[in-house]
Coordinates of C-alpha atoms in Angstrom, one line a residue:
M1 CA 7.6 -10.3 30.6
P2 CA 8.4 -7.1 28.7
S3 CA 8.5 -3.8 30.5
R4 CA 5.5 -1.5 30.6
K5 CA 7.2 1.0 28.3
K6 CA 8.0 -1.7 25.7
T7 CA 4.5 -3.1 25.8
S8 CA 2.9 0.3 25.3
M9 CA 5.2 1.3 22.4
F10 CA 5.0 -2.0 20.6
F11 CA 1.2 -1.9 21.1
C12 CA 1.1 1.5 19.4
A13 CA 3.2 0.1 16.5
F14 CA 0.8 -3.0 16.4
C15 CA -2.2 -0.6 16.0
G16 CA -0.4 1.1 13.1
C17 CA 0.3 -2.2 11.4
V18 CA -3.2 -3.6 11.9
S19 CA -4.6 -0.3 10.5
S20 CA -2.3 -0.6 7.5
L21 CA -3.6 -4.2 7.0
V22 CA -7.2 -3.1 7.1
V23 CA -6.7 -0.2 4.7
L24 CA -4.8 -2.5 2.3
C25 CA -7.8 -4.9 2.3
V26 CA -10.1 -1.9 1.5
V27 CA -7.7 -0.9 -1.4
L28 CA -8.0 -4.4 -2.9
A29 CA -11.8 -4.7 -2.4
T30 CA -13.0 -1.3 -3.8
P31 CA -13.4 -0.5 -7.5
R32 CA -12.6 3.2 -7.2
W33 CA -9.0 3.3 -8.4
V34 CA -9.6 5.5 -11.4
S35 CA -12.4 7.2 -13.3
S36 CA -11.9 7.8 -17.0
E37 CA -13.7 9.6 -19.8
V38 CA -12.8 8.2 -23.2
R39 CA -14.0 9.9 -26.3
F40 CA -14.5 8.0 -29.6
S41 CA -16.1 8.8 -33.0
R42 CA -18.8 6.5 -34.3
A43 CA -20.9 6.8 -37.5
G44 CA -21.0 10.6 -37.7
S45 CA -21.3 11.2 -33.9
N46 CA -19.0 11.3 -30.9
V47 CA -19.4 8.8 -28.0
T48 CA -18.0 9.3 -24.5
V49 CA -17.5 6.2 -22.5
S50 CA -17.3 6.9 -18.7
L51 CA -15.5 4.2 -16.7
T52 CA -14.8 3.7 -13.0
Y53 CA -12.8 0.6 -12.1
G54 CA -10.3 -1.0 -9.9
L55 CA -8.1 -4.1 -10.2
F56 CA -11.0 -6.6 -10.4
R57 CA -14.2 -5.0 -11.5
G58 CA -15.7 -1.7 -12.6
T59 CA -18.7 0.0 -14.4
C60 CA -19.0 1.7 -17.7
Q61 CA -21.6 4.1 -19.2
Q62 CA -21.9 5.6 -22.7
F63 CA -22.9 9.1 -23.6
V64 CA -23.7 10.1 -27.3
D65 CA -23.5 13.8 -28.4
A66 CA -27.2 13.6 -29.5
G67 CA -28.1 13.2 -25.8
L68 CA -28.6 9.4 -25.7
Q69 CA -27.4 7.8 -22.5
V70 CA -26.8 4.1 -21.9
S71 CA -27.3 2.8 -18.3
K72 CA -24.2 1.7 -16.3
T73 CA -22.9 -1.7 -17.2
P74 CA -20.7 -3.7 -14.7
F75 CA -17.7 -5.6 -16.0
Q76 CA -14.8 -7.7 -14.8
V77 CA -11.5 -6.2 -15.6
A78 CA -9.7 -9.5 -16.3
D79 CA -12.4 -10.6 -18.8
A80 CA -12.4 -7.2 -20.6
L81 CA -8.7 -7.1 -21.2
S82 CA -7.4 -8.5 -24.5
S83 CA -3.9 -7.1 -24.5
T84 CA -1.4 -9.5 -22.9
R85 CA 0.7 -6.5 -21.7
S86 CA -2.2 -4.8 -19.8
R87 CA -3.4 -8.1 -18.4
S88 CA 0.1 -9.1 -17.2
L89 CA 0.7 -5.7 -15.5
N90 CA -2.7 -5.9 -13.8
V91 CA -1.9 -9.3 -12.4
S92 CA 1.5 -8.0 -11.3
I93 CA -0.1 -5.2 -9.3
I94 CA -2.4 -7.7 -7.7
S95 CA 0.5 -9.9 -6.8
V96 CA 2.5 -7.0 -5.4
L97 CA -0.4 -5.9 -3.2
A98 CA -0.9 -9.5 -2.0
L99 CA 2.8 -9.6 -0.9
A100 CA 2.3 -6.3 0.8
L101 CA -0.7 -7.8 2.6
L102 CA 1.4 -10.7 3.7
S103 CA 4.3 -8.4 4.9
S104 CA 1.8 -6.2 6.8
L105 CA 0.3 -9.3 8.4
L106 CA 3.8 -10.5 9.5
S107 CA 4.6 -7.0 10.8
S108 CA 1.4 -7.1 12.9
G109 CA 2.4 -10.5 14.3
F110 CA 5.9 -9.3 15.2
T111 CA 4.8 -6.2 17.0
C112 CA 2.1 -8.2 18.9
T113 CA 4.7 -10.8 19.9
N114 CA 7.0 -8.1 21.2
A115 CA 4.2 -6.3 23.1
V116 CA 3.4 -9.4 25.1
S117 CA 6.8 -11.2 25.4
N118 CA 10.6 -10.9 25.0
P119 CA 11.5 -13.1 22.0
Y120 CA 15.0 -14.6 22.1
Q121 CA 15.8 -14.4 18.4
T122 CA 17.0 -11.1 17.2
F123 CA 14.9 -11.1 14.0
L124 CA 11.7 -11.5 16.0
G125 CA 12.5 -8.1 17.7
P126 CA 12.8 -4.6 16.2
V127 CA 14.9 -5.9 13.3
G128 CA 11.9 -8.0 12.1
V129 CA 9.5 -5.1 12.4
Y130 CA 11.9 -2.8 10.5
T131 CA 12.2 -5.5 7.7
W132 CA 8.5 -6.2 7.2
N133 CA 7.3 -2.6 7.5
S134 CA 10.0 -1.5 5.0
V135 CA 9.0 -4.4 2.6
C136 CA 5.4 -3.4 2.8
G137 CA 6.2 0.3 2.1
V138 CA 8.3 -0.5 -0.9
L139 CA 5.7 -2.8 -2.4
I140 CA 3.0 -0.2 -1.9
L141 CA 5.2 2.3 -3.8
I142 CA 5.7 -0.1 -6.6
A143 CA 1.9 -0.7 -6.9
M144 CA 1.3 3.1 -6.9
I145 CA 3.8 3.4 -9.8
L146 CA 2.7 0.4 -11.8
F147 CA -1.0 1.3 -11.9
P148 CA -0.7 4.7 -13.6
V149 CA 1.8 3.1 -16.0
N150 CA -0.9 0.6 -17.0
V151 CA -3.6 3.2 -17.2
Q152 CA -1.7 5.8 -19.3
G153 CA 1.2 3.8 -20.7
N154 CA -0.8 0.8 -21.9
S155 CA -4.1 2.7 -22.6
L156 CA -6.0 0.5 -20.1
S157 CA -9.1 2.7 -20.1
E158 CA -9.3 2.8 -23.9
E159 CA -9.0 -1.0 -24.0
L160 CA -11.8 -1.4 -21.3
A161 CA -14.0 1.1 -23.2
H162 CA -13.8 -1.1 -26.3
G163 CA -15.0 -4.0 -24.2
C164 CA -18.1 -2.0 -23.2
S165 CA -19.0 -1.2 -26.8
T166 CA -17.9 -3.0 -30.0
S167 CA -18.9 -0.2 -32.5
L168 CA -16.3 2.4 -31.4
Q169 CA -13.9 3.6 -34.0
T170 CA -11.4 6.4 -33.8
H171 CA -10.1 7.4 -30.3
L172 CA -10.3 11.1 -29.8
G173 CA -9.0 11.6 -26.3
S174 CA -9.0 10.5 -22.7
K175 CA -9.2 12.1 -19.2
H176 CA -8.3 10.2 -16.0
S177 CA -8.9 11.0 -12.4
Y178 CA -7.5 8.7 -9.7
G179 CA -10.0 7.8 -6.9
Y180 CA -9.8 7.2 -3.2
S181 CA -8.9 3.5 -3.6
Y182 CA -5.6 4.6 -5.2
W183 CA -4.8 7.6 -3.0
I184 CA -5.5 5.9 0.4
M185 CA -2.4 3.8 -0.3
L186 CA -0.5 6.9 0.9
L187 CA -2.2 6.3 4.2
I188 CA -0.7 2.8 4.3
L189 CA 2.8 4.4 3.7
L190 CA 2.2 6.9 6.6
L191 CA 1.1 4.1 9.0
N192 CA 4.1 2.0 8.1
V193 CA 6.4 5.0 8.7
A194 CA 4.7 5.8 12.0
S195 CA 5.2 2.3 13.2
L196 CA 8.9 2.4 12.2
I197 CA 9.4 5.7 14.0
I198 CA 7.8 4.3 17.2
I199 CA 10.0 1.2 17.2
Y200 CA 13.1 3.3 16.3
F201 CA 12.6 5.5 19.3
Y202 CA 12.1 2.5 21.6
D203 CA 15.1 0.7 20.2
H204 CA 17.3 3.9 20.4
A205 CA 16.3 4.5 24.0
S206 CA 16.8 0.9 24.9
Y207 CA 20.3 0.9 23.3
S208 CA 21.3 4.2 25.1
K209 CA 20.2 2.8 28.4
K210 CA 22.1 -0.4 27.8
K211 CA 25.3 1.5 26.9
E212 CA 24.9 3.6 30.0
Q213 CA 24.8 0.5 32.2
E214 CA 27.9 -0.9 30.5
R215 CA 30.2 2.2 31.0
P216 CA 33.8 1.2 31.2
I217 CA 35.5 1.4 34.6
E218 CA 37.7 4.3 33.6
N219 CA 34.5 6.5 33.5
A220 CA 33.7 5.6 37.1
P221 CA 34.4 8.1 40.0
K222 CA 38.0 8.0 41.4
D223 CA 36.9 7.1 44.9
V224 CA 35.1 4.0 43.6
I225 CA 38.3 2.9 41.7
L226 CA 40.5 3.4 44.8
F227 CA 38.0 1.4 46.9

């Protein structure tokens, strides 16, 4: 059985990993990644299409300068995308987050295993926790970079706006505001870093204690050596 100190520290790391897993599920499920206002010209008037969407679904609403307002319309992101580049990048982001979900699940399993037992294999110990937490953090960073690239580099909002209305003509401008579904990925990074720090302090303290117990005989007191 592991010591009480090891159990408590790995349990704290386990709580961080599970929290990261839960937040990641929220990120994937919620459609509040970005809100965009896209302005177009149409038959002598200007039209503003307001969109709020995530990786899978969203809603759009049209506002005409004359004061006409069209009710919100739900849409599926995959169905509204016609550009191969935008669609491929959206699928890539989903795949990256799915891998991050898997690595977070593995990290939770590794921390739980170490909290209740002393695994024999080295990789099942702190090394495994370091690995999967780092992989999860890197994948989250990649997703946070790829999504704005798709929105602003591939004109994702403009493409989705065209899917909401077929009579739009000249694009006049766009404004984007990233929502909580995007920004709470920073919380996932913080939870992963916190878990790594906890395991690092435990591993460092355990290593220092082990080295102290393995002091060479020349560091022992002279009376002990003479004896």
